C-alpha cells in the first residue's frame, strides 16, 4: 500500500441540520477524546498483568473488586459502592488426562476440566473411550454400550456461520450437558471437543451444569487438533483414558459487584453500562471480559472529561460471577426490583474488545426503530448493525423486567479462537479496536441520555 | 460470555425472490466453500514462512514468482504466464543510527532506512539534530539554520481519524519528501517519525522519492517511542546523530508479474482481481500484501471448485514492484493498451487481510449506484461500505483508462501498527478474517460477472 493521497469521501456527506448536527459534533468530540486520551487500554494492561485471571471466589477476584472501585473513583464517579452477592465457589486444582492406545504408553493430553465440573477427588478414573459426533448419534447408544465407558463428544464448531456466536450457540449444548448425558447411561466421565474456532490444541473451559438427581461425573475439554488426533486413533484401535482431577464446588461465599455512577442533572432514572469483572481461571480474562469493564469505565470518564452534562444518572456496573453462576446479574436485578429503581436503558459489553460493528437491541420495535433512525450518525465510526437480538447475560434479568437492553457488537471472527483459554491475554487486544468500542458505547449512551 | 442460545435474527429476513434469491444462494455457497475449504490461509503460511519478505529485485522475489505460478496452476487456472517488467533494484545493506547527547556516549537507535533512499556508502555522517513538528515549522527555517544539520521530522500519525488510512495519507508527505526538503537547505540527512499507529519503537520503512536536481541525501525512520524519547532529549540538550548505511539504488533488472486466468464461457472480456507479490525487505509481507495475493488466487479457485461457470474471463494478477516503483502495475496497463484487451472491472486487495467491511469503488456514479443496489446481499457477510473512493495502486493505470476499479475495504484499525515493519508476519493474520475477505471478493466478482 502506497502513499497516494486518498480521494475518499471522508464521511457520508449528507447535509445535516439542527439537532442531528449538534449530535454529530458531540459524536466527533467523543471519538477524538477516546481515541487520543482514552485510558481503557492502559487500564486493561493493569488489570490483566497485575491481577490476571479472576474467577469468582478467588483472591484475585477480590483484588479486582478493589481495583474497579479505585478506577471508578479515578474516572470521576460521584458515588462508588459494592453490592453484596452470594457466589458459588468452584476450584480447579491439579488435573491430568492421559490416553493409551492398544498396549502402548500413557500419553498426556492438553486439557481443562469444564467449569463447575466435579473431579475425581485425586483418584484415577479410567475406561475405554467411545466417540460420538452428535447428540443424535449418542441417543442411539444403549446404556449397555455406554456403561463404564468414557464418552468423547466430538461435535465440531461450525466454520460456516459468518457470525461466530452462531457456531458457539450451535455447539454449546455439548459443553453444558455432556456429563449428565454420560452419567444417565452409566458412563464414567465425558470428554468434550472445545467450543473453538481455532485449529490448535488449546482447550477451552466454560460453564457446564448437572441435571437434577443425576450422578455428578467429571467433564473435560480438549482442543480441536487433540480431538482430531484422538478421532484418528479411535478409527483403528481401542483407546483407554485416565483422568485424575481435583476440581469441584466448594460451597458459597460473600463477594461483590462494583458500582459507580454520575448523578443525573435532570432526573435520577438510570442508564446502565457494564460488563463482568470475573473471568475464567486461565489466561488473563482480557477480551472476556476485562475489555467490557474498562470500556464501561471509559464511558463514565468521557462524560466527565467532556462535560457532557448527563440528564439521567449514568451507572457503571462491574458484575460479579457471570462465568459460573450469573449471581451478580441476578442480585442486581433483584435489588432494582426491591428498591424500585427506574432504569431507562442497560448496555453490556461482553463479546470481546474487537473493532465494533454496532449494538444489538432487545426492546420493543418502536424503540429499535428510533435507534435505527440514528444510524447515519454512527456510520462514520463503523457501526451499522442495530438489529433486534440477544443483548447480554448480566442484564438479562433487567430485560425480563421490561427494561430496554443492548449489547456492543464487536467483530466476532477472532473471539472463539481464544475464548475461555490461556490465550485470552492482553496481547490479543488491539488498542484502537478497544477504544473504538468504547467510543460507540459512549455515543449510544449519549443519544439515549439526550433523546429518551 | 455464556452459552445462552442466541435469539438472533440470523440474517435480514426480507423476502427475496427470483434473481436476488438465486444470487443469495450462490453467495452462501461461496462463503461456505471458502470458510470451510479455503486454502488462502495455508498458502499464506507457505509464502511467508518458506519465502518470507520479497522485495523486487531480490532472490526471494524471484522465488515468489515461481511460487505464484505454481499456486495459480494448482487453483485451476486454464492459462498461467509471466509478464516481463523492468524493475528498479534497491538494496538495504548494513545500517546504523547512533545519537549522543551533550558529552555522553553514543547510543544506537532502532531504525530503518526508507525505501529508495541512498545511504552513506559505509562512511559515518554526523551532525547536530534539529527537530521540526510540521512542514510549516520547517518552512520557517533558513538555510543557515539547516546547513550541516540532521533534520528530525517529528510529525505525529493522528489517532483522531476512525479510518487509519486517512492518518496515513495525512502524514505520508513527511516520508516521501523529508530527504529533498533537508537537502534543499543544506542538511546532511533526515530522520522521520514512522507512519505508525502503534506506541512502540518499531520503525516503518516505505517508499521515499528524490526531487529532480537535488542532492540525494539519506532518510531514515524511527519508531514512535524512539521519536518521543528523542524529542524529550532535544528539549534539554544538544544531540548529535551519526548515520552509517549502505543502502541505495543498484540499477534495473528484468523481473515479472505473474498472471493466471480462467477463460470466459460467453466472451473474452476480462475481470481482473489481484494484489502485489512484492513486499518490503523486513518482516514477512503477510498483510502487505501476501494477503491480497492468496485472496485473489482463492477467488479463481472458488469459481473452479463450485463450478460457477464464469461468463467473462477471470484473471488473477500478482503485480511486481508495487512497493518501490509500481512498475508491475504500469507495465500491465501498457500491455492492456497495446493489446487492446477489454477489461470489465478490476479489483485489488492491498489494505490488509483483516475482517472485511466493504469494497471501495472508483467508477461512474451509475455503476456505483448499481453495486449499492446489491448491498443487502452483502450485509449478512459484514460488508456494508460501497462508497466511491480510491481503489488501489497497481490498478490505477487501468482506472486512468476508464476501467471501473475497486478495492477490498478491510477493517483498518490494526494495519498501521505493523505496515512495512518486521512485525508484518503471518501470526498477525487471522484465518477467518482472511477467508472472509476472500469471500466478499469472490461474491463481488460473481455479481460483476453475472450482471455486467
Ligand atoms: Zn501493499
Ligand atoms: Zn464474558
Coordinates of N, CA and C and ligand atoms in Angstrom, one line a residue, chain A residues 1, chain B residues 276 288-289 322-323 350 415, ligand 1:
Chain A
X1 N 0.8 -1.2 0.0 CA 0.0 0.0 0.0 C 0.9 1.2 0.0
Chain B
X276 N -0.3 -7.3 -4.8 CA 1.1 -7.2 -5.3 C 1.9 -8.3 -4.6
X288 N 0.7 -7.1 4.0 CA 1.1 -6.2 2.8 C 2.1 -6.9 2.0
X289 N 1.7 -7.7 1.0 CA 0.4 -7.9 0.5 C 0.2 -9.4 0.2
X322 N 5.2 -3.2 -6.5 CA 4.3 -2.2 -6.1 C 5.0 -1.2 -5.2
X323 N 5.8 -1.8 -4.2 CA 6.3 -1.0 -3.1 C 7.3 0.1 -3.5
X350 N -5.3 -4.8 -1.2 CA -4.0 -4.3 -0.8 C -4.1 -3.4 0.4
X415 N -3.9 -2.1 10.9 CA -2.9 -2.2 9.8 C -1.7 -1.4 10.0
Ligands
LIG1 ZN1 0.8 -3.0 -0.3

